[in-house]
Amino acid sequence: MPDVVYLNGRIVPPSEAVISVNDRGFLFGDSVYEVLRSYGGRLWALNRHLRRLARSLAAIDLHTVDLEEVRAAIEETYRASSLPDAVVYLQITRGVAPRAHAYPRDLQPTVVITVRDVAPALASIDFDGVAAVTAPDLRWRRCDIKSTNLLPNVLAKTRAHDHGVDEAILIDAEECVTEGSSTSVFWVAQNRLFTTPAGPEILPGITRELIAEIAREEGIPLLAERVRLDQFRRASEVFLAGTVHEVCPVIRLDDAPVGSGRAGPLTLQLQKGYRARVAAGDDELR
Ligand code: PLP
């Protein structure tokens, strides 16, 4: 069980954190979410996560959520945890109604927040370099919405774990890389840094956004391009970006080494830059 649970306005004992079987989040995945981290007792990038949440809510036509109340609830729940280094999960569903596909617009959204120690999640990530497999991207055409419809991601991630590796890098119908099952993807080719373009094919990752800012500040040009898998396999560096993965080198892909088989120089530079921003608590929008 998570360390602390918030449900619809109050912090509750985990045994009382119960959701209706008619909750549309449960029935239809009719809900959106955010995952954020804290470092040293401070929530990281909260404003950015709230901005993306607002975008997700608008995109699913859910207009009855007060974002300042959500901010206060996240802060209150996080404080109650007393965990310096935590993962905060927020989910907002459209609410509870007898099962029918079309939604009423007057429902009371269900708001759930959980806070957990980040340590177990970090223990399974090797920040010196992880292995990944490729998997087909079976998702819908609005991957820019952070919705809880994650079945394709769940299947791909489990396939990666079945192979004994950390992440599945998703390949679309045109044989191009989109992103990881729970991470954004960057790569280096001919000493140039690339990521996949923003658009409905990928989630607008908060870490991706921060890395783009760090690259700009460090004078590293970042190109947003689609890449075919055959070209991607020839990249000299690949790394994953995400709230929990931060900047994480990929050193093997489908049983072949990536580049030298060790974390490359641009990856390490950006990993260092990201950690410096975190250490300084510098998550202001640029
Ligand atoms: N892409 C997908 C599909 C994700 O699920 C996530 C995070 O969960 C990310 C990218 C990384 O996003 P962020 O940096 O906001 O954690």
Tab-separated table of C-alpha atoms and ligand atoms in Angstrom:
chain	number	residue	atom	x	y	z
A	1	MET	CA	0.000	0.000	0.000
A	2	PRO	CA	1.159	3.581	-0.604
A	3	ASP	CA	2.348	5.454	2.442
A	4	VAL	CA	-0.367	8.117	2.252
A	5	VAL	CA	-3.664	8.205	0.342
A	6	TYR	CA	-5.924	11.152	-0.445
A	7	LEU	CA	-9.423	10.503	-1.754
A	8	ASN	CA	-11.965	13.178	-2.667
A	9	GLY	CA	-11.008	15.875	-0.211
A	10	ARG	CA	-9.372	14.037	2.646
A	11	ILE	CA	-6.446	11.919	3.622
A	12	VAL	CA	-7.793	8.494	4.495
A	13	PRO	CA	-6.388	5.299	5.974
A	14	PRO	CA	-5.471	3.024	3.037
A	15	SER	CA	-8.205	0.535	4.060
A	16	GLU	CA	-10.822	3.297	3.608
A	17	ALA	CA	-9.541	4.375	0.197
A	18	VAL	CA	-12.332	2.694	-1.750
A	19	ILE	CA	-13.643	3.587	-5.210
A	20	SER	CA	-17.106	2.781	-6.570
A	21	VAL	CA	-17.455	-0.033	-9.108
A	22	ASN	CA	-19.332	2.590	-11.160
A	23	ASP	CA	-16.364	4.926	-11.263
A	24	ARG	CA	-15.738	5.763	-14.921
A	25	GLY	CA	-12.010	5.613	-14.357
A	26	PHE	CA	-12.417	1.943	-13.410
A	27	LEU	CA	-15.035	1.124	-16.074
A	28	PHE	CA	-13.652	3.002	-19.083
A	29	GLY	CA	-10.223	4.350	-18.195
A	30	ASP	CA	-12.103	7.678	-18.373
A	31	SER	CA	-9.469	9.532	-16.405
A	32	VAL	CA	-6.160	11.355	-16.525
A	33	TYR	CA	-3.148	11.265	-14.246
A	34	GLU	CA	0.215	12.746	-13.328
A	35	VAL	CA	3.293	11.303	-11.671
A	36	LEU	CA	5.686	13.653	-9.980
A	37	ARG	CA	8.679	13.397	-7.731
A	38	SER	CA	9.945	15.154	-4.673
A	39	TYR	CA	13.587	15.663	-3.859
A	40	GLY	CA	14.806	16.531	-0.372
A	41	GLY	CA	11.347	17.456	0.885
A	42	ARG	CA	10.329	19.619	-2.086
A	43	LEU	CA	7.907	18.767	-4.884
A	44	TRP	CA	9.717	18.931	-8.216
A	45	ALA	CA	8.209	20.654	-11.254
A	46	LEU	CA	4.727	20.925	-9.718
A	47	ASN	CA	3.747	23.882	-11.923
A	48	ARG	CA	4.744	22.023	-15.067
A	49	HIS	CA	2.759	18.946	-14.030
A	50	LEU	CA	-0.303	21.071	-13.250
A	51	ARG	CA	-0.014	22.749	-16.629
A	52	ARG	CA	0.071	19.381	-18.400
A	53	LEU	CA	-2.815	18.146	-16.223
A	54	ALA	CA	-4.901	21.159	-17.300
A	55	ARG	CA	-4.160	20.290	-20.918
A	56	SER	CA	-5.151	16.629	-20.408
A	57	LEU	CA	-8.390	17.584	-18.633
A	58	ALA	CA	-9.353	19.989	-21.409
A	59	ALA	CA	-8.545	17.373	-24.044
A	60	ILE	CA	-10.958	14.857	-22.482
A	61	ASP	CA	-13.675	17.514	-22.081
A	62	LEU	CA	-13.494	17.485	-18.279
A	63	HIS	CA	-13.959	21.066	-17.115
A	64	THR	CA	-15.132	20.748	-13.519
A	65	VAL	CA	-11.758	20.421	-11.792
A	66	ASP	CA	-10.334	23.344	-9.825
A	67	LEU	CA	-6.578	23.156	-10.407
A	68	GLU	CA	-5.746	25.293	-7.380
A	69	GLU	CA	-7.634	22.793	-5.212
A	70	VAL	CA	-5.643	20.009	-6.844
A	71	ARG	CA	-2.408	21.857	-6.133
A	72	ALA	CA	-3.384	22.312	-2.473
A	73	ALA	CA	-4.393	18.639	-2.214
A	74	ILE	CA	-1.073	17.479	-3.664
A	75	GLU	CA	0.850	19.715	-1.271
A	76	GLU	CA	-1.218	18.614	1.737
A	77	THR	CA	-0.911	14.904	0.913
A	78	TYR	CA	2.784	15.213	0.267
A	79	ARG	CA	3.333	17.031	3.588
A	80	ALA	CA	1.419	14.298	5.413
A	81	SER	CA	3.848	11.706	4.082
A	82	SER	CA	6.984	13.301	5.603
A	83	LEU	CA	8.928	11.532	2.833
A	84	PRO	CA	11.809	13.609	1.483
A	85	ASP	CA	12.185	11.592	-1.722
A	86	ALA	CA	8.812	10.416	-2.930
A	87	VAL	CA	6.722	9.569	-5.963
A	88	VAL	CA	3.377	11.348	-5.980
A	89	TYR	CA	0.626	9.826	-8.109
A	90	LEU	CA	-2.483	11.848	-8.967
A	91	GLN	CA	-5.486	10.465	-10.822
A	92	ILE	CA	-8.675	12.321	-11.690
A	93	THR	CA	-11.569	10.322	-13.103
A	94	ARG	CA	-14.722	11.737	-14.637
A	95	GLY	CA	-16.654	10.420	-11.637
A	96	VAL	CA	-19.323	7.870	-10.768
A	97	ALA	CA	-22.410	7.052	-12.861
A	98	PRO	CA	-24.295	3.914	-13.937
A	99	ARG	CA	-22.329	2.325	-16.759
A	100	ALA	CA	-23.014	3.926	-20.141
A	101	HIS	CA	-20.433	4.973	-22.695
A	102	ALA	CA	-21.580	8.581	-23.100
A	103	TYR	CA	-20.736	10.716	-20.085
A	104	PRO	CA	-22.942	13.138	-18.178
A	105	ARG	CA	-21.242	16.532	-17.745
A	106	ASP	CA	-22.355	17.149	-14.167
A	107	LEU	CA	-20.447	14.386	-12.376
A	108	GLN	CA	-18.254	14.991	-9.375
A	109	PRO	CA	-14.739	13.949	-10.466
A	110	THR	CA	-12.934	11.396	-8.314
A	111	VAL	CA	-9.561	12.642	-7.132
A	112	VAL	CA	-6.968	10.204	-5.813
A	113	ILE	CA	-3.467	11.076	-4.668
A	114	THR	CA	-0.937	8.611	-3.320
A	115	VAL	CA	2.560	9.224	-2.009
A	116	ARG	CA	5.219	6.519	-1.853
A	117	ASP	CA	8.879	6.332	-1.055
A	118	VAL	CA	10.769	6.494	-4.369
A	119	ALA	CA	13.509	4.098	-3.204
A	120	PRO	CA	11.968	0.811	-4.473
A	121	ALA	CA	11.380	2.313	-7.946
A	122	LEU	CA	14.940	3.631	-8.109
A	123	ALA	CA	16.437	0.336	-6.957
A	124	SER	CA	15.444	-1.342	-10.224
A	125	ILE	CA	17.015	1.336	-12.465
A	126	ASP	CA	20.714	1.318	-13.329
A	127	PHE	CA	21.569	4.942	-14.025
A	128	ASP	CA	24.869	3.871	-15.588
A	129	GLY	CA	22.889	2.213	-18.362
A	130	VAL	CA	19.919	-0.048	-18.927
A	131	ALA	CA	18.890	-2.451	-21.665
A	132	ALA	CA	15.741	-2.054	-23.741
A	133	VAL	CA	13.793	-4.006	-26.315
A	134	THR	CA	11.664	-2.687	-29.148
A	135	ALA	CA	7.930	-3.400	-29.184
A	136	PRO	CA	5.084	-2.374	-31.490
A	137	ASP	CA	3.357	0.867	-30.545
A	138	LEU	CA	-0.257	-0.283	-30.271
A	139	ARG	CA	-1.603	2.920	-28.695
A	140	TRP	CA	-4.394	5.250	-29.843
A	141	ARG	CA	-3.844	8.479	-31.750
A	142	ARG	CA	-3.874	10.849	-28.772
A	143	CYS	CA	-0.799	9.762	-26.859
A	144	ASP	CA	-0.273	13.433	-25.942
A	145	ILE	CA	-3.113	13.096	-23.406
A	146	LYS	CA	-1.885	11.608	-20.147
A	147	SER	CA	-4.855	9.278	-19.774
A	148	THR	CA	-4.968	6.077	-17.752
A	149	ASN	CA	-5.731	4.026	-20.883
A	150	LEU	CA	-2.360	2.344	-20.548
A	151	LEU	CA	-3.006	-1.220	-21.667
A	152	PRO	CA	-0.587	-1.051	-24.645
A	153	ASN	CA	2.079	0.509	-22.401
A	154	VAL	CA	1.481	-2.132	-19.735
A	155	LEU	CA	1.799	-4.964	-22.266
A	156	ALA	CA	4.974	-3.498	-23.755
A	157	LYS	CA	6.614	-2.875	-20.358
A	158	THR	CA	5.830	-6.408	-19.233
A	159	ARG	CA	7.282	-7.745	-22.465
A	160	ALA	CA	10.470	-5.817	-21.643
A	161	HIS	CA	10.556	-7.266	-18.126
A	162	ASP	CA	9.930	-10.752	-19.541
A	163	HIS	CA	13.134	-10.198	-21.537
A	164	GLY	CA	14.908	-9.147	-18.356
A	165	VAL	CA	15.296	-5.525	-19.497
A	166	ASP	CA	14.103	-2.176	-18.184
A	167	GLU	CA	12.111	-0.554	-20.965
A	168	ALA	CA	10.279	-1.172	-24.247
A	169	ILE	CA	10.928	1.391	-26.964
A	170	LEU	CA	7.806	1.677	-29.082
A	171	ILE	CA	7.853	1.407	-32.872
A	172	ASP	CA	4.909	2.698	-34.903
A	173	ALA	CA	3.297	1.294	-38.049
A	174	GLU	CA	5.812	3.193	-40.223
A	175	GLU	CA	8.729	1.526	-38.416
A	176	CYS	CA	9.598	4.775	-36.612
A	177	VAL	CA	10.449	5.230	-32.940
A	178	THR	CA	7.844	7.073	-30.876
A	179	GLU	CA	8.888	6.820	-27.192
A	180	GLY	CA	9.341	4.365	-24.347
A	181	SER	CA	6.396	2.660	-22.652
A	182	SER	CA	6.819	5.099	-19.738
A	183	THR	CA	9.644	7.354	-20.900
A	184	SER	CA	10.621	9.830	-23.619
A	185	VAL	CA	13.475	8.854	-25.944
A	186	PHE	CA	16.553	10.806	-27.081
A	187	TRP	CA	19.441	9.638	-29.267
A	188	VAL	CA	22.703	10.897	-30.725
A	189	ALA	CA	23.742	10.406	-34.342
A	190	GLN	CA	26.729	12.072	-36.038
A	191	ASN	CA	27.295	13.964	-32.784
A	192	ARG	CA	23.862	15.559	-33.001
A	193	LEU	CA	21.169	15.199	-30.348
A	194	PHE	CA	17.677	14.134	-31.408
A	195	THR	CA	14.291	13.438	-29.901
A	196	THR	CA	10.959	12.527	-31.492
A	197	PRO	CA	8.801	15.543	-32.393
A	198	ALA	CA	6.033	16.738	-30.078
A	199	GLY	CA	2.610	15.778	-31.406
A	200	PRO	CA	-0.199	13.302	-30.820
A	201	GLU	CA	2.209	10.344	-31.157
A	202	ILE	CA	3.999	11.026	-27.855
A	203	LEU	CA	3.410	12.333	-24.367
A	204	PRO	CA	4.803	15.847	-23.832
A	205	GLY	CA	7.183	14.671	-21.102
A	206	ILE	CA	8.109	17.084	-18.338
A	207	THR	CA	11.626	15.646	-18.199
A	208	ARG	CA	11.863	15.921	-22.005
A	209	GLU	CA	10.930	19.613	-21.703
A	210	LEU	CA	13.560	20.182	-19.000
A	211	ILE	CA	16.227	18.387	-21.042
A	212	ALA	CA	15.419	20.564	-24.050
A	213	GLU	CA	15.994	23.636	-21.850
A	214	ILE	CA	19.250	22.250	-20.433
A	215	ALA	CA	20.522	21.374	-23.920
A	216	ARG	CA	19.719	24.919	-25.093
A	217	GLU	CA	21.523	26.434	-22.099
A	218	GLU	CA	24.555	24.221	-22.688
A	219	GLY	CA	24.686	25.103	-26.384
A	220	ILE	CA	23.728	21.604	-27.577
A	221	PRO	CA	21.383	21.863	-30.577
A	222	LEU	CA	18.388	19.536	-30.205
A	223	LEU	CA	16.625	18.313	-33.335
A	224	ALA	CA	13.069	16.939	-33.219
A	225	GLU	CA	12.867	14.277	-35.924
A	226	ARG	CA	11.172	11.017	-36.636
A	227	VAL	CA	13.655	8.162	-36.923
A	228	ARG	CA	13.293	4.794	-38.569
A	229	LEU	CA	14.267	1.842	-36.425
A	230	ASP	CA	17.128	0.796	-38.739
A	231	GLN	CA	18.706	4.252	-38.343
A	232	PHE	CA	17.970	4.341	-34.615
A	233	ARG	CA	19.891	1.098	-34.189
A	234	ARG	CA	22.969	2.917	-35.540
A	235	ALA	CA	22.747	5.742	-32.945
A	236	SER	CA	25.937	6.299	-30.964
A	237	GLU	CA	23.911	7.098	-27.826
A	238	VAL	CA	20.332	6.528	-26.682
A	239	PHE	CA	18.797	7.661	-23.418
A	240	LEU	CA	15.426	7.573	-21.693
A	241	ALA	CA	13.907	10.593	-19.982
A	242	GLY	CA	11.210	10.504	-17.336
A	243	THR	CA	10.241	11.652	-13.870
A	244	VAL	CA	11.608	8.509	-12.235
A	245	HIS	CA	14.211	7.566	-14.887
A	246	GLU	CA	15.492	11.170	-15.046
A	247	VAL	CA	18.210	10.850	-17.723
A	248	CYS	CA	18.981	7.154	-18.083
A	249	PRO	CA	21.400	5.757	-20.707
A	250	VAL	CA	20.278	2.839	-22.872
A	251	ILE	CA	23.356	0.714	-23.532
A	252	ARG	CA	21.752	-2.342	-25.164
A	253	LEU	CA	18.850	-2.520	-27.582
A	254	ASP	CA	17.375	-5.877	-28.601
A	255	ASP	CA	20.538	-7.711	-27.536
A	256	ALA	CA	22.966	-5.453	-29.456
A	257	PRO	CA	25.118	-2.765	-27.831
A	258	VAL	CA	24.154	0.872	-28.412
A	259	GLY	CA	27.254	2.707	-29.677
A	260	SER	CA	30.213	1.723	-27.516
A	261	GLY	CA	27.947	-0.197	-25.147
A	262	ARG	CA	28.525	2.410	-22.440
A	263	ALA	CA	26.835	5.704	-21.588
A	264	GLY	CA	28.012	8.306	-24.105
A	265	PRO	CA	29.338	11.830	-23.506
A	266	LEU	CA	26.224	13.821	-24.430
A	267	THR	CA	24.046	11.559	-22.291
A	268	LEU	CA	26.382	12.002	-19.331
A	269	GLN	CA	26.516	15.774	-19.845
A	270	LEU	CA	22.715	16.019	-19.836
A	271	GLN	CA	22.411	13.639	-16.890
A	272	LYS	CA	24.769	15.896	-14.961
A	273	GLY	CA	22.889	19.008	-16.105
A	274	TYR	CA	19.571	17.514	-15.034
A	275	ARG	CA	20.925	16.534	-11.618
A	276	ALA	CA	22.323	20.046	-11.177
A	277	ARG	CA	18.885	21.554	-11.901
A	278	VAL	CA	17.327	19.156	-9.373
A	279	ALA	CA	19.988	19.906	-6.753
A	280	ALA	CA	19.359	23.633	-7.208
A	281	GLY	CA	15.559	23.108	-7.036
A	282	ASP	CA	15.466	25.009	-10.331
A	283	ASP	CA	12.261	23.879	-12.041
A	284	GLU	CA	11.066	27.288	-13.183
A	285	LEU	CA	9.573	27.400	-16.654
A	286	ARG	CA	12.019	28.936	-19.114
B	1	PLP	N1	6.179	8.922	-22.200
B	1	PLP	C1	5.268	8.132	-21.595
B	1	PLP	C2	4.419	7.227	-22.431
B	1	PLP	C3	5.113	8.162	-20.207
B	1	PLP	O1	4.200	7.383	-19.611
B	1	PLP	C4	5.946	9.012	-19.434
B	1	PLP	C5	5.826	9.077	-17.975
B	1	PLP	O2	5.076	8.378	-17.366
B	1	PLP	C6	6.900	9.795	-20.100
B	1	PLP	C7	6.984	9.734	-21.482
B	1	PLP	C8	7.813	10.712	-19.343
B	1	PLP	O3	7.093	11.815	-18.886
B	1	PLP	P1	7.590	12.670	-17.640
B	1	PLP	O4	8.946	13.173	-18.004
B	1	PLP	O5	6.582	13.761	-17.555
B	1	PLP	O6	7.618	11.765	-16.473
